[in-house]
Amino acid sequence: MTAKQLLQQHKLKRTSCREGMLELFLASKEALSENELREQLSGSYDRTTFYRSFITLLDAGIIHKIVVDNILTKYALTTPMTREHQHVHFFCTHCETTKCIQTDVEITIQLPEGFHQDSMDILIKGSCNHCKQ
Amino acid sequence: MTAKQLLQQHKLKRTSCREGMLELFLASKEALSENELREQLSGSYDRTTFYRSFITLLDAGIIHKIVVDNILTKYALTTPMTREHQHVHFFCTHCETTKCIQTDVEITIQLPEGFHQDSMDILIKGSCNHCKQ
DNA sequence: GTTCTTGCAAAATATTTGCAAGACG
DNA sequence: CGTCTTGCAAATATTTTGCAAGAAC
């Protein structure tokens, strides 16, 4: 799957900003922040454009957003694996690497009477393989 | 446990802002936002004071912070139940009510080789008992 | 050529910091 | 009275909006 195909598949205009962002997402094993994208695209685009592109790609479901406390916002491709209801993210508290974790176990939490669950976000914080102590 | 006791126990000065905040937390079954606290304390304190009081109470471990995406930040008392490594919050996408959910089930997620878990935050989104459709 | 996207400027929002005045113990 | 806390002003950061020029199809 290429950036071009992803955009066409979702009937989105193929602009260089969107295509550049998607290429970076496709090449990365980890979630990326706005700043990381900006650096790698050599600051070619305005911040406003990034924000609007994020919204477009989020709405299309091509990427999803990962927010860690209020510290950090990252984005990652939505793959079949991450499209699931149940979605686990790992955040390294040392290097801030953030990634989607595959899980086969079905997690169920008993809610109080009258509460209804739509989705569940799970964030695990710790040290990644490069930062292990 | 009273607000006064909580502050003394943690060797914190007993100021009216801290005490007022803690009284609201003690009386509430749900997490509260800065705005909710401000309204209920009739805007008696500066925003800066709230932020600094949050930091003080967070550092002391008296309260904890719940961030929902980037939309909303709430705070709730840290009770023995919520002091656990594993922490479940419920967020109602209609009325934005946010609360800590008790769970006895121990959730374990297999991390990739070399990754180490310190903590896990679980956020369940859905409708609360008042907003159920 | 019509519609959607971009860049710029500016506004809105959330949060942090410095400093002098004031409250707590 | 010494130390910690508050309020104000201002800085910083993030995100949103309006509008005219430009690109995509």
Coordinates of C-alpha atoms (C1' of nucleotides) in Angstrom, one line a residue:
Chain A
M1 CA 0.0 0.0 0.0
T2 CA 1.4 3.3 -1.1
A3 CA 0.6 6.9 0.1
K4 CA -0.9 7.6 -3.3
Q5 CA -3.2 4.5 -3.1
L6 CA -4.3 5.3 0.4
L7 CA -5.4 8.8 -0.6
Q8 CA -7.1 7.6 -3.8
Q9 CA -8.9 4.8 -1.9
H10 CA -10.4 7.4 0.4
K11 CA -11.2 9.9 -2.4
L12 CA -8.8 12.5 -1.0
K13 CA -6.9 14.9 -3.1
R14 CA -3.3 13.8 -3.6
T15 CA -1.4 16.8 -2.2
S16 CA 2.3 16.7 -1.5
C17 CA 1.8 17.4 2.2
R18 CA -0.6 14.5 2.7
E19 CA 1.5 12.2 0.5
G20 CA 4.7 13.2 2.4
M21 CA 3.1 12.6 5.7
L22 CA 1.8 9.2 4.7
E23 CA 5.1 8.1 3.3
L24 CA 6.7 8.8 6.7
F25 CA 3.9 6.9 8.5
L26 CA 4.3 4.0 6.1
A27 CA 8.0 3.9 6.7
S28 CA 7.9 4.2 10.5
K29 CA 7.4 1.4 12.9
E30 CA 6.4 3.9 15.6
A31 CA 3.9 6.7 16.0
L32 CA 5.1 10.1 14.9
S33 CA 4.5 13.6 16.4
E34 CA 3.8 16.7 14.4
N35 CA 7.3 17.9 15.1
E36 CA 8.9 14.6 13.9
L37 CA 6.9 14.9 10.7
R38 CA 7.9 18.5 10.2
E39 CA 11.6 17.8 10.8
Q40 CA 11.6 15.0 8.3
L41 CA 9.7 17.0 5.7
S42 CA 12.3 19.7 6.2
G43 CA 9.7 22.2 7.5
S44 CA 8.1 22.4 4.1
Y45 CA 4.6 23.1 5.3
D46 CA 2.8 25.4 7.6
R47 CA 1.7 24.2 11.0
T48 CA -1.9 25.0 10.1
T49 CA -1.6 22.7 7.1
F50 CA -0.3 19.9 9.3
Y51 CA -3.2 20.3 11.6
R52 CA -5.7 20.3 8.8
S53 CA -4.1 17.3 7.2
F54 CA -4.2 15.4 10.5
I55 CA -7.9 16.1 10.7
T56 CA -8.5 14.9 7.1
L57 CA -6.5 11.7 7.6
L58 CA -8.1 11.1 11.0
D59 CA -11.6 11.6 9.6
A60 CA -10.8 9.1 6.8
G61 CA -9.6 6.6 9.4
I62 CA -6.2 6.3 7.7
I63 CA -4.4 7.4 10.9
H64 CA -5.3 7.5 14.5
K65 CA -4.2 9.7 17.4
I66 CA -2.4 8.8 20.5
V67 CA -2.4 11.2 23.4
V68 CA -0.1 10.7 26.4
D69 CA -1.3 12.7 29.3
N70 CA -1.1 16.2 28.1
I71 CA 2.5 16.0 27.2
L72 CA 2.6 14.5 23.8
T73 CA 0.4 13.9 20.8
K74 CA 1.4 11.3 18.2
Y75 CA -0.2 9.7 15.2
A76 CA 0.1 6.3 13.6
L77 CA -1.3 4.5 10.6
T78 CA -4.5 2.6 11.2
T79 CA -3.8 -1.0 10.1
P80 CA -6.1 -4.0 10.3
M81 CA -4.4 -4.8 13.5
T82 CA -5.0 -1.4 15.1
R83 CA -8.5 -1.0 13.7
E84 CA -9.8 -3.3 16.4
H85 CA -12.0 -2.1 19.2
Q86 CA -9.3 -2.9 21.6
H87 CA -6.2 -0.9 21.1
V88 CA -3.0 -1.0 23.1
H89 CA -0.3 1.7 23.0
F90 CA 3.1 1.6 24.5
F91 CA 4.9 4.8 25.6
C92 CA 8.5 4.8 26.7
T93 CA 8.9 7.4 29.5
H94 CA 12.6 7.8 28.6
C95 CA 12.8 8.4 24.9
E96 CA 9.1 9.0 24.3
T97 CA 8.9 6.4 21.6
T98 CA 5.2 5.4 21.2
K99 CA 4.0 2.4 19.4
C100 CA 1.0 0.2 18.8
I101 CA 1.0 -3.2 20.5
Q102 CA -0.6 -6.2 19.0
T103 CA -2.7 -8.2 21.5
D104 CA -4.9 -11.2 21.0
V105 CA -6.3 -11.4 24.5
E106 CA -9.8 -10.0 24.7
I107 CA -9.9 -7.6 27.6
T108 CA -13.3 -7.1 29.3
I109 CA -13.9 -4.8 32.2
Q110 CA -17.1 -4.9 34.2
L111 CA -18.8 -1.5 34.1
P112 CA -21.3 -0.3 36.7
E113 CA -25.0 -0.9 36.0
G114 CA -26.3 1.3 33.2
F115 CA -22.9 2.1 31.7
H116 CA -22.2 1.2 28.1
Q117 CA -18.8 0.9 26.5
D118 CA -18.1 2.1 23.0
S119 CA -14.3 1.9 22.9
M120 CA -11.3 1.3 25.1
D121 CA -7.9 2.9 25.0
I122 CA -5.1 1.2 26.8
L123 CA -1.8 3.0 27.4
I124 CA 1.2 1.1 28.9
K125 CA 4.0 3.3 30.2
G126 CA 7.5 1.9 30.8
S127 CA 10.9 1.5 29.1
C128 CA 11.4 0.3 25.5
N129 CA 14.0 -2.1 24.4
H130 CA 16.6 0.7 23.8
C131 CA 16.0 2.3 27.2
K132 CA 15.8 -0.7 29.4
Q133 CA 17.7 -0.2 32.6
Chain B
M1 CA -11.0 11.6 56.1
T2 CA -11.3 15.4 55.9
A3 CA -9.6 17.9 53.7
K4 CA -7.8 19.3 56.7
Q5 CA -6.5 15.8 57.7
L6 CA -5.4 15.1 54.2
L7 CA -3.3 18.2 54.0
Q8 CA -1.8 17.7 57.5
Q9 CA -1.0 14.1 56.8
H10 CA 1.1 15.2 53.8
K11 CA 2.7 18.1 55.6
L12 CA 1.1 20.6 53.3
K13 CA 0.1 24.1 54.4
R14 CA -3.6 24.3 55.0
T15 CA -4.7 27.1 52.6
S16 CA -8.3 27.8 51.7
C17 CA -7.8 27.0 48.0
R18 CA -6.4 23.5 48.7
E19 CA -8.9 22.9 51.4
G20 CA -11.8 24.0 49.1
M21 CA -10.6 21.8 46.3
L22 CA -10.2 18.8 48.5
E23 CA -13.7 19.2 50.0
L24 CA -15.1 19.1 46.5
F25 CA -13.1 16.1 45.6
L26 CA -14.2 14.3 48.8
A27 CA -17.8 15.1 48.1
S28 CA -17.8 14.1 44.4
K29 CA -18.2 10.6 43.1
E30 CA -16.7 11.7 39.8
A31 CA -13.5 13.3 38.6
L32 CA -13.6 17.1 38.4
S33 CA -12.1 19.6 35.9
E34 CA -10.4 22.8 36.7
N35 CA -13.5 24.7 35.5
E36 CA -15.8 22.6 37.6
L37 CA -13.8 23.3 40.7
R38 CA -13.6 27.0 39.8
E39 CA -17.4 27.3 39.3
Q40 CA -18.1 25.5 42.6
L41 CA -15.6 27.7 44.5
S42 CA -17.3 30.7 42.9
G43 CA -14.2 31.8 41.0
S44 CA -12.5 32.7 44.2
Y45 CA -9.0 31.9 43.0
D46 CA -6.7 32.7 40.2
R47 CA -6.1 30.1 37.5
T48 CA -2.4 30.0 38.3
T49 CA -3.2 29.1 41.9
F50 CA -5.3 26.2 40.7
Y51 CA -2.5 25.0 38.5
R52 CA 0.0 25.2 41.3
S53 CA -2.4 23.5 43.7
F54 CA -3.0 20.7 41.3
I55 CA 0.8 20.2 41.1
T56 CA 1.1 20.2 44.9
L57 CA -1.7 17.7 45.3
L58 CA -0.5 15.5 42.4
D59 CA 3.0 15.4 43.8
A60 CA 1.7 14.4 47.2
G61 CA -0.3 11.7 45.5
I62 CA -3.5 12.9 47.0
I63 CA -5.1 13.3 43.6
H64 CA -4.4 11.9 40.2
K65 CA -4.9 13.3 36.7
I66 CA -7.1 11.9 34.0
V67 CA -6.6 13.2 30.4
V68 CA -9.1 12.3 27.7
D69 CA -7.5 12.8 24.3
N70 CA -6.5 16.4 24.3
I71 CA -10.0 17.6 25.0
L72 CA -10.3 17.4 28.7
T73 CA -8.3 17.2 31.8
K74 CA -9.9 16.0 35.1
Y75 CA -8.6 15.2 38.5
A76 CA -9.8 12.7 41.1
L77 CA -8.9 11.7 44.6
T78 CA -6.4 8.8 44.9
T79 CA -8.0 6.2 47.0
P80 CA -6.6 2.8 47.9
M81 CA -8.7 1.5 45.0
T82 CA -7.2 3.8 42.5
R83 CA -3.6 3.7 43.7
E84 CA -3.1 0.4 41.8
H85 CA -0.7 0.0 39.0
Q86 CA -3.6 -0.7 36.8
H87 CA -6.1 2.0 36.6
V88 CA -9.4 2.2 34.8
H89 CA -11.3 5.3 33.9
F90 CA -14.7 5.7 32.3
F91 CA -15.5 8.8 30.1
C92 CA -19.0 9.5 29.0
T93 CA -18.8 10.9 25.5
H94 CA -22.2 12.7 25.9
C95 CA -22.0 14.5 29.3
E96 CA -18.2 14.2 29.8
T97 CA -18.6 12.6 33.2
T98 CA -15.4 10.9 34.1
K99 CA -15.0 8.4 36.9
C100 CA -12.6 5.8 38.3
I101 CA -13.8 2.2 37.8
Q102 CA -13.0 -0.5 40.3
T103 CA -11.7 -3.7 38.8
D104 CA -10.5 -6.9 40.5
V105 CA -9.4 -8.6 37.3
E106 CA -5.6 -8.3 36.7
I107 CA -5.0 -7.3 33.1
T108 CA -1.7 -8.5 31.6
I109 CA -0.6 -7.6 28.1
Q110 CA 2.3 -9.3 26.5
L111 CA 4.9 -6.7 25.5
P112 CA 7.5 -7.2 22.8
E113 CA 10.9 -8.5 23.8
G114 CA 12.9 -6.0 25.9
F115 CA 10.0 -3.8 26.8
H116 CA 9.2 -3.2 30.4
Q117 CA 6.0 -2.0 31.9
D118 CA 5.7 0.5 34.7
S119 CA 2.1 1.4 34.6
M120 CA -1.1 0.9 32.6
D121 CA -3.9 3.4 32.0
I122 CA -7.2 2.2 30.7
L123 CA -9.8 4.6 29.4
I124 CA -13.2 3.3 28.4
K125 CA -15.4 5.6 26.4
G126 CA -19.1 5.2 26.1
S127 CA -22.4 6.4 27.7
C128 CA -23.0 6.6 31.4
N129 CA -26.2 5.6 33.2
H130 CA -27.7 9.0 32.7
C131 CA -26.9 9.2 29.0
K132 CA -27.7 5.7 27.9
Q133 CA -29.5 5.6 24.6
Chain C
dG1 C1' -13.6 25.8 -14.1
dT2 C1' -15.1 24.3 -9.7
dT3 C1' -13.9 22.6 -5.5
dC4 C1' -10.7 21.6 -2.1
dT5 C1' -6.2 22.9 0.0
dT6 C1' -2.6 26.0 1.4
dG7 C1' -0.2 29.9 3.8
dC8 C1' -0.5 33.8 6.5
dA9 C1' -2.2 36.5 10.2
dA10 C1' -4.7 36.4 14.2
dA11 C1' -7.6 34.5 17.8
dA12 C1' -8.6 31.2 21.4
dT13 C1' -7.0 28.1 24.9
dA14 C1' -4.1 25.9 28.1
dT15 C1' -0.2 26.0 30.9
dT16 C1' 4.2 28.0 32.9
dT17 C1' 7.3 31.5 35.0
dG18 C1' 8.9 35.7 37.7
dC19 C1' 8.1 38.7 41.2
dA20 C1' 6.3 41.2 45.0
dA21 C1' 2.7 41.0 48.6
dG22 C1' 0.4 38.1 51.8
dA23 C1' -0.8 34.0 54.7
dC24 C1' 0.6 29.9 57.4
dG25 C1' 2.7 27.7 61.2
Chain D
dC1 C1' 9.6 35.8 61.6
dG2 C1' 10.9 32.6 58.0
dT3 C1' 9.0 29.9 54.5
dC4 C1' 5.6 28.7 51.4
dT5 C1' 1.5 30.4 48.7
dT6 C1' -1.1 33.7 46.1
dG7 C1' -2.3 37.0 42.4
dC8 C1' -1.0 39.6 38.6
dA9 C1' 1.3 40.2 34.3
dA10 C1' 3.5 38.2 30.7
dA11 C1' 5.6 34.4 28.2
dT12 C1' 5.1 29.9 25.8
dA13 C1' 2.7 26.3 23.4
dT14 C1' -1.0 24.3 21.0
dT15 C1' -4.7 24.4 18.2
dT16 C1' -8.5 26.8 15.5
dT17 C1' -10.5 30.2 12.2
dG18 C1' -11.0 33.6 8.2
dC19 C1' -9.7 34.7 4.0
dA20 C1' -7.4 35.2 -0.4
dA21 C1' -4.2 32.8 -3.6
dG22 C1' -3.1 28.4 -5.5
dA23 C1' -3.4 23.4 -6.7
dA24 C1' -6.0 19.1 -7.8
dC25 C1' -9.1 16.7 -10.8

